[in-house]
Each structure stands twice: as structure tokens, then as C-alpha cells.
Amino acid sequence: SDLGPRMACTALKEFASARLNIHFVSNVDGTDINDVLSNLNPETTLIIISSKTFTTMETLLNADKALAWLEKNLEIQNIRSSNHVIGVTANSKNAKLFGIDETRVVEFDDWVGGRYSIWSSIGLSLAISIGFDNFQIMLSGAREIDNHFRESPFDQNIPVIMAVLGIWYNNFLGAQSHAIIPYCERLTLFPSYLQQLDMESNGKSVDQNGEQLKYQTAPIIWGQTGTNGQHAFFQLLHQGTKFIPIDFIAPITQNQSDDKSQKILLNNMLAQSMSLMVGKKAKEGENHKSYPGNKPSSTLLINSLSPKTLGALIAIYEHKVFVQGTIWGINSFDQWGVELGKELSIALNKGNISNIDPSTDQLKDIISKFSSY
């Protein structure tokens, strides 16, 4: 997944080389790759094709388009084996069959899952952006949390405490979702990153013995940065009928923000967590102005957003997800739920699908009337 490196590059923009522009393309929607290519100089472009198997349809389609663009503009034959291309994969054989020179293939182990891959060579784009020294510092921040998780007693263990709180909210208090609200614009992609980490890891209904579960597992993870979220959905959090626990995340200081703005930002966060907790009674006959309170939230504060603290933050949530998966008795490291959609997509693309349902058949007919589908 590109979510890890993309999120981290956005978060650590302050540490990025000013000489480099990093772009990510993952969507098979052609506008994604076309928009990026339209802003690039082919002579100074390096394409990193990251794919665990080097068989992912979306990745290879975008790679073909990018390479055709390079070949056309540079008039270089065998562009795939040129120094404009690097492959990152757990299947070097397929990368070489794709045409990438074996000296330009960077491998990682095949047991590394996409949502946990930022620490591996999948993080190459991030390492290029912020420098390998800073990448190592990010790893060290994660390693400190690994050691904390391994060695700390449960009542002082941050990932364990977060995990059992989540279990309590989900399985005993009926929470169907969990909001992630970073009060830091650099962490704008962090809710999406945690959405994949949590929901793809623990969005399961069968345990490790193949038995159907009789209890809830992963909640819906969603969120947005504050203060923008306050003007979008905090109305529901304060006065709605849904029970939604919240994680607030904030750096205490930010080098790219002035003191006044940072003070107002943090006070907004404190005001939200306080009002969610204590609420406010309204005057008689003005129930619409009542804040019930008693709505749970956790606040994670970091000194500043840096490679080390970002690494620690990611690791905290990884271990939280692992603990919850262990308690629920599920395998947090597979994702069979996405396979059927892939199979049907391939079959539809080949026109090789039988027993198509009436609804899908009608949708295909409608699409074909307006396109060359």
C-alpha cells in the first residue's frame, strides 16, 4: 500500500529534501497518473514501482503508463532497465520479467504485509525524501515502542491499555466506530492510514480455527484533522445518538506554526475533549442546547512531530491492533475479504464471467451505452 509512505512523507514534509518532489500514484483511475505526469520533467524523473508480487493489476497498469510516457519523451529504448526505474518487491523474479534490471530491484521479505510495510524497503520513497538518517531515526522510535510493549506491565503498557479500552467500547458499550482526530495538519492522512491498519487487520468474522465469531470485532475507523473536523461532524459527536469514542492526537510544538496559532489549536482540542467529557446542562425547555457529556476520548500528546515520534506513534497503533486481534482470536495479518473482488474484477475485465447477477448485468448495460466498456 502507498498509504504508509504517502502518509509519512506528508507528516514529515518539514524534514524532506527541498530538491526533491515525491509523488504517489495508486488509484487505477487514469486521472491520478495523468495529473502527476503532467507536472513532471521526464529527464529528472525516477519511477519507483512498489509491488509485493509484481502482479497487482492497478500498479502494473500505472507503471506501464508512466514508462510509456518516459520512453516517448526521452526516446530511450528498454526504458524499464534504465536508471530511471527501480522496483521494490518481494518477488524479484516477476520484477525482472517485467523488464527491470536486477541491480535495480530492491527486495523485502514475502511475509511483510502491505499495511505493515512502511518499515521495509517499501519505505524507500520516504527514505529518499527525508534521508536515510531520518528514516533510521523513525525506525528507532518504533523500536522504543516495541521494547515498551514487550517489557512494560499491562497497567503501564500504552498499546495494551488502548486495546482493552477499544474492546470495552466495542464489545461492552456497543461502539460501532472510533474517530481519529489529529490536531496537526501534517497528520492529515493519519486517520486513513489507521483505517487500513485497523479495519483490514481486524475486520474479520471468523476466528483462527475457522469458527464463526459471535461477537463484534474491528470498529469503523474514520476521522479528520482538527479544527476542520469541528465544523464538519463534531455536532454528531456532541449531541448525536451514536456512541463514538475518539482519539485526539497532537504535537505540543510545531516548528512550522507560530506560537499563537499553536496555542489556539491546542486549546481547541482541550475544549473538545473537555466538553465531550463534562457536557453542559441546558435551561428548562432548551434541550437542543444540552450537551450530555460522558463521551469517552483519549489524548495522545507528543513533544513535536518528528521521524522518531511518528515512528513511535505508528508502532503504538500497530501493537494495539495486534492485541485486539489476539483477544478476539482472529488473524490480524491476512485480508481474504479483498480477494473475491479482485477475482471478479479480473473476470469482468476479460469478459469471462458466467452466471452474472441481474443487478450487475443491468449496470454493465447502462455503462456500455455511454462508453466503450
mmCIF file of C-alpha atoms in Angstrom:
data_model
loop_
_atom_site.group_PDB
_atom_site.id
_atom_site.type_symbol
_atom_site.label_atom_id
_atom_site.label_comp_id
_atom_site.label_asym_id
_atom_site.label_seq_id
_atom_site.Cartn_x
_atom_site.Cartn_y
_atom_site.Cartn_z
ATOM 1 C CA SER A 1 0.000 0.000 0.000
ATOM 2 C CA ASP A 2 1.133 3.533 -0.685
ATOM 3 C CA LEU A 3 -0.742 4.813 2.368
ATOM 4 C CA GLY A 4 2.232 4.307 4.682
ATOM 5 C CA PRO A 5 4.931 6.137 2.699
ATOM 6 C CA ARG A 6 2.431 8.737 1.451
ATOM 7 C CA MET A 7 1.203 9.460 4.983
ATOM 8 C CA ALA A 8 4.737 9.636 6.379
ATOM 9 C CA CYS A 9 6.018 11.871 3.570
ATOM 10 C CA THR A 10 3.160 14.263 4.276
ATOM 11 C CA ALA A 11 3.740 14.118 8.023
ATOM 12 C CA LEU A 12 7.496 14.666 7.718
ATOM 13 C CA LYS A 13 7.417 17.308 4.998
ATOM 14 C CA GLU A 14 9.480 19.572 7.245
ATOM 15 C CA PHE A 15 12.337 17.034 7.059
ATOM 16 C CA ALA A 16 12.137 16.450 3.300
ATOM 17 C CA SER A 17 14.813 17.467 0.831
ATOM 18 C CA ALA A 18 13.896 20.736 -0.867
ATOM 19 C CA ARG A 19 15.481 19.439 -4.087
ATOM 20 C CA LEU A 20 13.068 16.536 -4.461
ATOM 21 C CA ASN A 21 9.358 16.284 -5.174
ATOM 22 C CA ILE A 22 7.769 12.971 -4.214
ATOM 23 C CA HIS A 23 4.521 11.937 -5.937
ATOM 24 C CA PHE A 24 2.406 8.853 -5.271
ATOM 25 C CA VAL A 25 0.060 7.108 -7.692
ATOM 26 C CA SER A 26 -2.007 4.101 -6.638
ATOM 27 C CA ASN A 27 -5.520 4.580 -7.994
ATOM 28 C CA VAL A 28 -6.356 2.821 -11.255
ATOM 29 C CA ASP A 29 -8.403 5.917 -12.181
ATOM 30 C CA GLY A 30 -6.404 7.290 -15.116
ATOM 31 C CA THR A 31 -6.726 10.866 -13.905
ATOM 32 C CA ASP A 32 -4.444 10.002 -10.988
ATOM 33 C CA ILE A 33 -1.413 9.047 -13.100
ATOM 34 C CA ASN A 34 -2.171 11.647 -15.785
ATOM 35 C CA ASP A 35 -2.350 14.510 -13.292
ATOM 36 C CA VAL A 36 1.005 13.548 -11.806
ATOM 37 C CA LEU A 37 2.789 13.031 -15.131
ATOM 38 C CA SER A 38 1.575 16.385 -16.435
ATOM 39 C CA ASN A 39 3.676 18.146 -13.800
ATOM 40 C CA LEU A 40 6.908 16.172 -14.233
ATOM 41 C CA ASN A 41 10.107 16.639 -16.195
ATOM 42 C CA PRO A 42 10.950 13.225 -17.679
ATOM 43 C CA GLU A 43 14.683 13.904 -17.608
ATOM 44 C CA THR A 44 14.662 14.299 -13.833
ATOM 45 C CA THR A 45 12.058 11.654 -13.017
ATOM 46 C CA LEU A 46 12.759 8.423 -11.145
ATOM 47 C CA ILE A 47 9.913 5.911 -11.086
ATOM 48 C CA ILE A 48 9.758 3.517 -8.136
ATOM 49 C CA ILE A 49 7.372 0.639 -8.804
ATOM 50 C CA SER A 50 6.426 -0.898 -5.464
ATOM 51 C CA SER A 51 4.515 -4.170 -5.553
ATOM 52 C CA LYS A 52 4.826 -7.173 -3.274
ATOM 53 C CA THR A 53 4.080 -9.691 -6.025
ATOM 54 C CA PHE A 54 4.535 -7.557 -9.150
ATOM 55 C CA THR A 55 1.181 -8.901 -10.318
ATOM 56 C CA THR A 56 -1.159 -6.209 -8.916
ATOM 57 C CA MET A 57 -3.238 -5.026 -11.870
ATOM 58 C CA GLU A 58 -3.581 -1.379 -10.779
ATOM 59 C CA THR A 59 0.124 -0.981 -10.043
ATOM 60 C CA LEU A 60 1.301 -2.540 -13.291
ATOM 61 C CA LEU A 61 -1.208 -0.575 -15.384
ATOM 62 C CA ASN A 62 0.017 2.704 -13.896
ATOM 63 C CA ALA A 63 3.620 1.563 -14.280
ATOM 64 C CA ASP A 64 3.050 0.813 -17.977
ATOM 65 C CA LYS A 65 1.584 4.293 -18.499
ATOM 66 C CA ALA A 66 4.431 6.015 -16.670
ATOM 67 C CA LEU A 67 7.076 4.041 -18.536
ATOM 68 C CA ALA A 68 5.424 4.701 -21.904
ATOM 69 C CA TRP A 69 5.449 8.420 -21.034
ATOM 70 C CA LEU A 70 9.150 8.243 -20.165
ATOM 71 C CA GLU A 71 10.026 6.274 -23.285
ATOM 72 C CA LYS A 72 8.150 8.695 -25.539
ATOM 73 C CA ASN A 73 9.695 11.816 -24.034
ATOM 74 C CA LEU A 74 13.249 10.554 -23.572
ATOM 75 C CA GLU A 75 13.385 8.402 -26.704
ATOM 76 C CA ILE A 76 15.181 5.688 -24.750
ATOM 77 C CA GLN A 77 14.752 2.081 -25.749
ATOM 78 C CA ASN A 78 14.407 -0.507 -22.984
ATOM 79 C CA ILE A 79 13.325 2.203 -20.558
ATOM 80 C CA ARG A 80 12.394 -0.450 -17.986
ATOM 81 C CA SER A 81 16.021 -1.423 -17.468
ATOM 82 C CA SER A 82 17.256 2.176 -17.389
ATOM 83 C CA ASN A 83 18.384 4.172 -14.371
ATOM 84 C CA HIS A 84 15.008 5.941 -14.373
ATOM 85 C CA VAL A 85 13.313 2.879 -12.851
ATOM 86 C CA ILE A 86 13.558 0.986 -9.558
ATOM 87 C CA GLY A 87 11.443 -1.973 -8.495
ATOM 88 C CA VAL A 88 10.570 -2.712 -4.868
ATOM 89 C CA THR A 89 9.122 -6.172 -4.359
ATOM 90 C CA ALA A 90 9.094 -9.488 -2.533
ATOM 91 C CA ASN A 91 9.111 -11.249 -5.910
ATOM 92 C CA SER A 92 12.315 -10.276 -7.705
ATOM 93 C CA LYS A 93 11.650 -12.861 -10.419
ATOM 94 C CA ASN A 94 8.490 -11.076 -11.557
ATOM 95 C CA ALA A 95 10.188 -7.683 -11.365
ATOM 96 C CA LYS A 96 12.931 -8.944 -13.683
ATOM 97 C CA LEU A 97 10.328 -10.460 -16.030
ATOM 98 C CA PHE A 98 8.698 -7.018 -16.088
ATOM 99 C CA GLY A 99 11.986 -5.758 -17.508
ATOM 100 C CA ILE A 100 13.656 -4.091 -14.537
ATOM 101 C CA ASP A 101 17.408 -4.599 -14.303
ATOM 102 C CA GLU A 102 18.223 -6.985 -11.453
ATOM 103 C CA THR A 103 20.663 -4.454 -9.984
ATOM 104 C CA ARG A 104 17.751 -2.026 -9.603
ATOM 105 C CA VAL A 105 15.391 -4.382 -7.777
ATOM 106 C CA VAL A 106 15.107 -3.806 -4.026
ATOM 107 C CA GLU A 107 13.624 -6.769 -2.172
ATOM 108 C CA PHE A 108 11.734 -7.285 1.059
ATOM 109 C CA ASP A 109 10.542 -10.490 2.746
ATOM 110 C CA ASP A 110 7.341 -12.068 1.469
ATOM 111 C CA TRP A 111 5.836 -12.254 4.968
ATOM 112 C CA VAL A 112 5.649 -8.452 5.156
ATOM 113 C CA GLY A 113 2.043 -7.295 4.716
ATOM 114 C CA GLY A 114 1.243 -4.075 2.884
ATOM 115 C CA ARG A 115 -0.210 -2.238 5.869
ATOM 116 C CA TYR A 116 2.859 -3.102 7.958
ATOM 117 C CA SER A 117 5.405 -2.474 5.204
ATOM 118 C CA ILE A 118 6.488 1.119 5.849
ATOM 119 C CA TRP A 119 9.440 -0.188 7.883
ATOM 120 C CA SER A 120 10.702 -2.279 4.955
ATOM 121 C CA SER A 121 12.092 -1.259 1.573
ATOM 122 C CA ILE A 122 8.530 -0.201 0.686
ATOM 123 C CA GLY A 123 9.577 2.877 2.632
ATOM 124 C CA LEU A 124 12.271 3.648 0.029
ATOM 125 C CA SER A 125 10.395 6.698 -1.279
ATOM 126 C CA LEU A 126 10.138 8.024 2.274
ATOM 127 C CA ALA A 127 13.828 7.363 2.927
ATOM 128 C CA ILE A 128 14.744 9.230 -0.257
ATOM 129 C CA SER A 129 12.520 12.128 0.765
ATOM 130 C CA ILE A 130 13.683 12.621 4.363
ATOM 131 C CA GLY A 131 17.116 10.995 4.073
ATOM 132 C CA PHE A 132 18.252 7.598 5.315
ATOM 133 C CA ASP A 133 19.467 9.001 8.639
ATOM 134 C CA ASN A 134 15.985 10.298 9.419
ATOM 135 C CA PHE A 135 14.476 7.019 8.206
ATOM 136 C CA GLN A 136 16.674 5.172 10.700
ATOM 137 C CA ILE A 137 15.554 7.585 13.418
ATOM 138 C CA MET A 138 11.934 6.756 12.571
ATOM 139 C CA LEU A 139 12.763 3.065 12.944
ATOM 140 C CA SER A 140 14.389 3.774 16.306
ATOM 141 C CA GLY A 141 11.210 5.486 17.519
ATOM 142 C CA ALA A 142 9.217 2.404 16.571
ATOM 143 C CA ARG A 143 11.811 0.154 18.221
ATOM 144 C CA GLU A 144 11.425 2.026 21.511
ATOM 145 C CA ILE A 145 7.699 1.305 21.436
ATOM 146 C CA ASP A 146 8.410 -2.333 20.514
ATOM 147 C CA ASN A 147 10.537 -2.597 23.660
ATOM 148 C CA HIS A 148 7.947 -0.737 25.742
ATOM 149 C CA PHE A 149 5.235 -3.119 24.519
ATOM 150 C CA ARG A 150 7.413 -6.171 25.160
ATOM 151 C CA GLU A 151 8.646 -5.197 28.623
ATOM 152 C CA SER A 152 6.059 -2.967 30.326
ATOM 153 C CA PRO A 153 3.436 -4.405 32.697
ATOM 154 C CA PHE A 154 -0.080 -4.310 31.321
ATOM 155 C CA ASP A 155 -1.233 -1.476 33.588
ATOM 156 C CA GLN A 156 1.547 0.748 32.184
ATOM 157 C CA ASN A 157 1.574 -0.602 28.637
ATOM 158 C CA ILE A 158 0.235 2.039 26.229
ATOM 159 C CA PRO A 159 -0.803 -0.282 23.342
ATOM 160 C CA VAL A 160 -2.400 -2.757 25.766
ATOM 161 C CA ILE A 161 -4.346 -0.023 27.563
ATOM 162 C CA MET A 162 -5.563 1.400 24.235
ATOM 163 C CA ALA A 163 -6.506 -2.087 23.040
ATOM 164 C CA VAL A 164 -8.567 -3.054 26.081
ATOM 165 C CA LEU A 165 -10.274 0.349 26.095
ATOM 166 C CA GLY A 166 -11.247 -0.300 22.479
ATOM 167 C CA ILE A 167 -12.549 -3.765 23.397
ATOM 168 C CA TRP A 168 -14.576 -2.237 26.226
ATOM 169 C CA TYR A 169 -16.103 0.402 23.969
ATOM 170 C CA ASN A 170 -16.764 -2.034 21.118
ATOM 171 C CA ASN A 171 -17.853 -5.246 22.787
ATOM 172 C CA PHE A 172 -19.432 -3.993 26.001
ATOM 173 C CA LEU A 173 -20.698 -0.471 25.283
ATOM 174 C CA GLY A 174 -21.747 -1.035 21.662
ATOM 175 C CA ALA A 175 -19.488 1.430 19.854
ATOM 176 C CA GLN A 176 -19.633 0.798 16.107
ATOM 177 C CA SER A 177 -16.945 3.296 15.140
ATOM 178 C CA HIS A 178 -13.875 5.067 16.507
ATOM 179 C CA ALA A 179 -12.786 8.551 15.445
ATOM 180 C CA ILE A 180 -9.155 9.616 14.984
ATOM 181 C CA ILE A 181 -8.728 13.395 15.244
ATOM 182 C CA PRO A 182 -5.167 14.717 14.877
ATOM 183 C CA TYR A 183 -4.771 18.373 15.786
ATOM 184 C CA CYS A 184 -1.923 18.666 13.321
ATOM 185 C CA GLU A 185 -2.377 19.347 9.611
ATOM 186 C CA ARG A 186 0.752 17.348 8.794
ATOM 187 C CA LEU A 187 -1.108 14.262 10.072
ATOM 188 C CA THR A 188 -3.986 14.766 7.649
ATOM 189 C CA LEU A 189 -3.536 11.241 6.200
ATOM 190 C CA PHE A 190 -3.058 9.518 9.558
ATOM 191 C CA PRO A 191 -6.778 8.664 10.025
ATOM 192 C CA SER A 192 -6.811 6.959 6.601
ATOM 193 C CA TYR A 193 -3.607 5.106 7.441
ATOM 194 C CA LEU A 194 -5.096 3.826 10.709
ATOM 195 C CA GLN A 195 -8.329 2.991 8.896
ATOM 196 C CA GLN A 196 -6.471 0.487 6.743
ATOM 197 C CA LEU A 197 -4.291 -0.762 9.595
ATOM 198 C CA ASP A 198 -7.237 -1.468 11.873
ATOM 199 C CA MET A 199 -10.041 -2.462 9.520
ATOM 200 C CA GLU A 200 -8.005 -4.640 7.161
ATOM 201 C CA SER A 201 -6.256 -6.336 10.074
ATOM 202 C CA ASN A 202 -9.217 -6.971 12.359
ATOM 203 C CA GLY A 203 -12.266 -6.645 10.122
ATOM 204 C CA LYS A 204 -12.890 -10.396 10.394
ATOM 205 C CA SER A 205 -15.875 -12.565 11.351
ATOM 206 C CA VAL A 206 -14.068 -15.922 11.579
ATOM 207 C CA ASP A 207 -11.522 -16.901 14.223
ATOM 208 C CA GLN A 208 -8.176 -18.604 13.671
ATOM 209 C CA ASN A 209 -9.858 -22.009 13.967
ATOM 210 C CA GLY A 210 -12.282 -21.199 11.164
ATOM 211 C CA GLU A 211 -15.243 -20.761 13.510
ATOM 212 C CA GLN A 212 -17.811 -18.011 13.013
ATOM 213 C CA LEU A 213 -17.475 -15.332 15.672
ATOM 214 C CA LYS A 214 -20.425 -14.465 17.899
ATOM 215 C CA TYR A 215 -19.161 -11.025 18.883
ATOM 216 C CA GLN A 216 -18.118 -7.781 17.231
ATOM 217 C CA THR A 217 -14.565 -7.194 16.010
ATOM 218 C CA ALA A 218 -12.967 -4.121 14.414
ATOM 219 C CA PRO A 219 -14.917 -0.857 14.584
ATOM 220 C CA ILE A 220 -15.165 1.552 11.665
ATOM 221 C CA ILE A 221 -12.149 3.863 11.849
ATOM 222 C CA TRP A 222 -12.598 7.367 10.496
ATOM 223 C CA GLY A 223 -11.570 10.922 11.171
ATOM 224 C CA GLN A 224 -10.146 14.226 10.031
ATOM 225 C CA THR A 225 -7.770 16.840 11.323
ATOM 226 C CA GLY A 226 -8.939 19.392 13.866
ATOM 227 C CA THR A 227 -10.024 22.132 13.751
ATOM 228 C CA ASN A 228 -11.650 21.360 10.392
ATOM 229 C CA GLY A 229 -13.490 18.376 11.809
ATOM 230 C CA GLN A 230 -15.119 20.587 14.421
ATOM 231 C CA HIS A 231 -17.058 22.321 11.651
ATOM 232 C CA ALA A 232 -17.966 19.087 9.867
ATOM 233 C CA PHE A 233 -19.067 16.304 12.232
ATOM 234 C CA PHE A 234 -18.458 17.334 15.849
ATOM 235 C CA GLN A 235 -22.156 18.228 16.094
ATOM 236 C CA LEU A 236 -22.885 14.495 15.926
ATOM 237 C CA LEU A 237 -20.119 13.651 18.394
ATOM 238 C CA HIS A 238 -21.520 16.049 20.984
ATOM 239 C CA GLN A 239 -25.283 15.737 20.530
ATOM 240 C CA GLY A 240 -25.911 12.807 18.195
ATOM 241 C CA THR A 241 -27.347 9.404 19.059
ATOM 242 C CA LYS A 242 -24.198 7.442 18.171
ATOM 243 C CA PHE A 243 -21.657 6.358 20.785
ATOM 244 C CA ILE A 244 -18.270 7.173 19.259
ATOM 245 C CA PRO A 245 -15.002 7.048 21.224
ATOM 246 C CA ILE A 246 -12.299 9.418 19.992
ATOM 247 C CA ASP A 247 -8.510 9.546 19.898
ATOM 248 C CA PHE A 248 -7.128 13.071 19.907
ATOM 249 C CA ILE A 249 -3.501 13.335 18.735
ATOM 250 C CA ALA A 250 -1.373 16.468 18.876
ATOM 251 C CA PRO A 251 2.234 17.659 18.900
ATOM 252 C CA ILE A 252 2.786 20.206 21.666
ATOM 253 C CA THR A 253 5.073 22.309 19.471
ATOM 254 C CA GLN A 254 5.307 22.737 15.693
ATOM 255 C CA ASN A 255 8.210 24.483 14.008
ATOM 256 C CA GLN A 256 6.099 25.441 11.004
ATOM 257 C CA SER A 257 3.384 27.071 13.113
ATOM 258 C CA ASP A 258 3.593 30.279 15.136
ATOM 259 C CA ASP A 259 3.061 30.245 18.902
ATOM 260 C CA LYS A 260 -0.307 32.000 18.758
ATOM 261 C CA SER A 261 -1.751 29.563 16.206
ATOM 262 C CA GLN A 262 -0.404 26.556 18.101
ATOM 263 C CA LYS A 263 -1.870 27.786 21.393
ATOM 264 C CA ILE A 264 -5.293 28.277 19.802
ATOM 265 C CA LEU A 265 -5.069 24.874 18.096
ATOM 266 C CA LEU A 266 -4.264 23.019 21.319
ATOM 267 C CA ASN A 267 -6.880 24.928 23.293
ATOM 268 C CA ASN A 268 -9.458 23.905 20.693
ATOM 269 C CA MET A 269 -8.503 20.270 21.229
ATOM 270 C CA LEU A 270 -8.665 20.601 25.016
ATOM 271 C CA ALA A 271 -12.038 22.338 24.762
ATOM 272 C CA GLN A 272 -13.432 19.496 22.656
ATOM 273 C CA SER A 273 -12.221 16.698 24.937
ATOM 274 C CA MET A 274 -13.434 18.606 27.997
ATOM 275 C CA SER A 275 -16.891 19.351 26.593
ATOM 276 C CA LEU A 276 -17.289 15.748 25.427
ATOM 277 C CA MET A 277 -16.480 14.572 28.945
ATOM 278 C CA VAL A 278 -18.275 17.031 31.229
ATOM 279 C CA GLY A 279 -21.062 18.302 28.954
ATOM 280 C CA LYS A 280 -23.403 21.113 29.932
ATOM 281 C CA LYS A 281 -26.983 21.163 31.124
ATOM 282 C CA ALA A 282 -29.381 23.463 29.318
ATOM 283 C CA LYS A 283 -32.120 25.622 30.744
ATOM 284 C CA GLU A 284 -35.574 24.109 31.019
ATOM 285 C CA GLY A 285 -37.252 23.946 27.630
ATOM 286 C CA GLU A 286 -33.938 24.287 25.756
ATOM 287 C CA ASN A 287 -32.918 20.656 25.376
ATOM 288 C CA HIS A 288 -31.424 21.424 21.978
ATOM 289 C CA LYS A 289 -28.712 23.348 23.834
ATOM 290 C CA SER A 290 -27.897 20.449 26.170
ATOM 291 C CA TYR A 291 -24.560 18.625 25.997
ATOM 292 C CA PRO A 292 -24.937 15.203 27.645
ATOM 293 C CA GLY A 293 -21.209 14.655 28.193
ATOM 294 C CA ASN A 294 -19.797 11.327 29.419
ATOM 295 C CA LYS A 295 -18.419 10.693 25.932
ATOM 296 C CA PRO A 296 -15.006 8.990 26.067
ATOM 297 C CA SER A 297 -11.831 10.202 24.428
ATOM 298 C CA SER A 298 -8.108 9.569 24.761
ATOM 299 C CA THR A 299 -5.475 12.217 24.083
ATOM 300 C CA LEU A 300 -2.005 11.338 22.794
ATOM 301 C CA LEU A 301 0.496 14.181 23.116
ATOM 302 C CA ILE A 302 3.934 14.177 21.515
ATOM 303 C CA ASN A 303 6.623 16.804 22.030
ATOM 304 C CA SER A 304 6.787 17.555 18.310
ATOM 305 C CA LEU A 305 6.169 15.729 15.053
ATOM 306 C CA SER A 306 9.488 14.209 14.012
ATOM 307 C CA PRO A 307 10.721 10.974 12.432
ATOM 308 C CA LYS A 308 11.173 9.479 15.903
ATOM 309 C CA THR A 309 7.772 10.440 17.278
ATOM 310 C CA LEU A 310 5.991 9.421 14.071
ATOM 311 C CA GLY A 311 7.672 6.015 14.226
ATOM 312 C CA ALA A 312 6.573 5.663 17.837
ATOM 313 C CA LEU A 313 3.019 6.741 17.039
ATOM 314 C CA ILE A 314 2.657 4.223 14.215
ATOM 315 C CA ALA A 315 4.084 1.422 16.364
ATOM 316 C CA ILE A 316 1.679 2.182 19.220
ATOM 317 C CA TYR A 317 -1.296 1.642 16.931
ATOM 318 C CA GLU A 318 0.235 -1.450 15.299
ATOM 319 C CA HIS A 319 0.625 -3.127 18.683
ATOM 320 C CA LYS A 320 -2.853 -2.002 19.742
ATOM 321 C CA VAL A 321 -4.314 -3.695 16.670
ATOM 322 C CA PHE A 322 -2.300 -6.865 17.373
ATOM 323 C CA VAL A 323 -3.513 -7.054 20.985
ATOM 324 C CA GLN A 324 -7.139 -6.640 19.943
ATOM 325 C CA GLY A 325 -6.779 -9.311 17.264
ATOM 326 C CA THR A 326 -5.302 -11.664 19.857
ATOM 327 C CA ILE A 327 -8.167 -11.047 22.288
ATOM 328 C CA TRP A 328 -10.733 -11.594 19.534
ATOM 329 C CA GLY A 329 -8.912 -14.756 18.427
ATOM 330 C CA ILE A 330 -8.511 -13.644 14.813
ATOM 331 C CA ASN A 331 -5.601 -13.473 12.389
ATOM 332 C CA SER A 332 -4.666 -9.804 12.072
ATOM 333 C CA PHE A 333 -2.207 -10.491 9.264
ATOM 334 C CA ASP A 334 -4.352 -11.706 6.369
ATOM 335 C CA GLN A 335 -7.030 -9.994 4.260
ATOM 336 C CA TRP A 336 -9.059 -12.623 2.460
ATOM 337 C CA GLY A 337 -12.002 -10.254 2.321
ATOM 338 C CA VAL A 338 -10.460 -8.381 -0.607
ATOM 339 C CA GLU A 339 -9.768 -11.427 -2.785
ATOM 340 C CA LEU A 340 -13.230 -12.066 -4.259
ATOM 341 C CA GLY A 341 -13.478 -8.514 -5.560
ATOM 342 C CA LYS A 342 -10.088 -8.921 -7.243
ATOM 343 C CA GLU A 343 -11.154 -12.191 -8.870
ATOM 344 C CA LEU A 344 -14.417 -10.750 -10.188
ATOM 345 C CA SER A 345 -12.673 -7.606 -11.425
ATOM 346 C CA ILE A 346 -10.219 -9.706 -13.441
ATOM 347 C CA ALA A 347 -13.051 -11.828 -14.834
ATOM 348 C CA LEU A 348 -15.090 -8.749 -15.792
ATOM 349 C CA ASN A 349 -12.084 -7.167 -17.486
ATOM 350 C CA LYS A 350 -11.578 -10.326 -19.532
ATOM 351 C CA GLY A 351 -15.300 -10.621 -20.282
ATOM 352 C CA ASN A 352 -15.019 -14.085 -18.846
ATOM 353 C CA ILE A 353 -17.714 -14.270 -16.191
ATOM 354 C CA SER A 354 -20.709 -16.575 -16.087
ATOM 355 C CA ASN A 355 -23.877 -16.531 -14.019
ATOM 356 C CA ILE A 356 -23.736 -12.761 -13.668
ATOM 357 C CA ASP A 357 -26.476 -11.451 -11.381
ATOM 358 C CA PRO A 358 -29.283 -9.300 -12.883
ATOM 359 C CA SER A 359 -28.283 -6.165 -10.969
ATOM 360 C CA THR A 360 -24.675 -6.214 -12.181
ATOM 361 C CA ASP A 361 -25.806 -7.134 -15.687
ATOM 362 C CA GLN A 362 -28.086 -4.086 -15.818
ATOM 363 C CA LEU A 363 -25.318 -1.825 -14.535
ATOM 364 C CA LYS A 364 -22.996 -3.150 -17.255
ATOM 365 C CA ASP A 365 -25.635 -2.402 -19.890
ATOM 366 C CA ILE A 366 -26.069 1.167 -18.635
ATOM 367 C CA ILE A 367 -22.304 1.757 -18.632
ATOM 368 C CA SER A 368 -21.911 0.295 -22.123
ATOM 369 C CA LYS A 369 -24.497 2.729 -23.523
ATOM 370 C CA PHE A 370 -22.308 5.674 -22.593
ATOM 371 C CA SER A 371 -18.820 4.251 -23.133
ATOM 372 C CA SER A 372 -16.785 1.637 -24.958
ATOM 373 C CA TYR A 373 -16.998 -0.615 -21.873
#
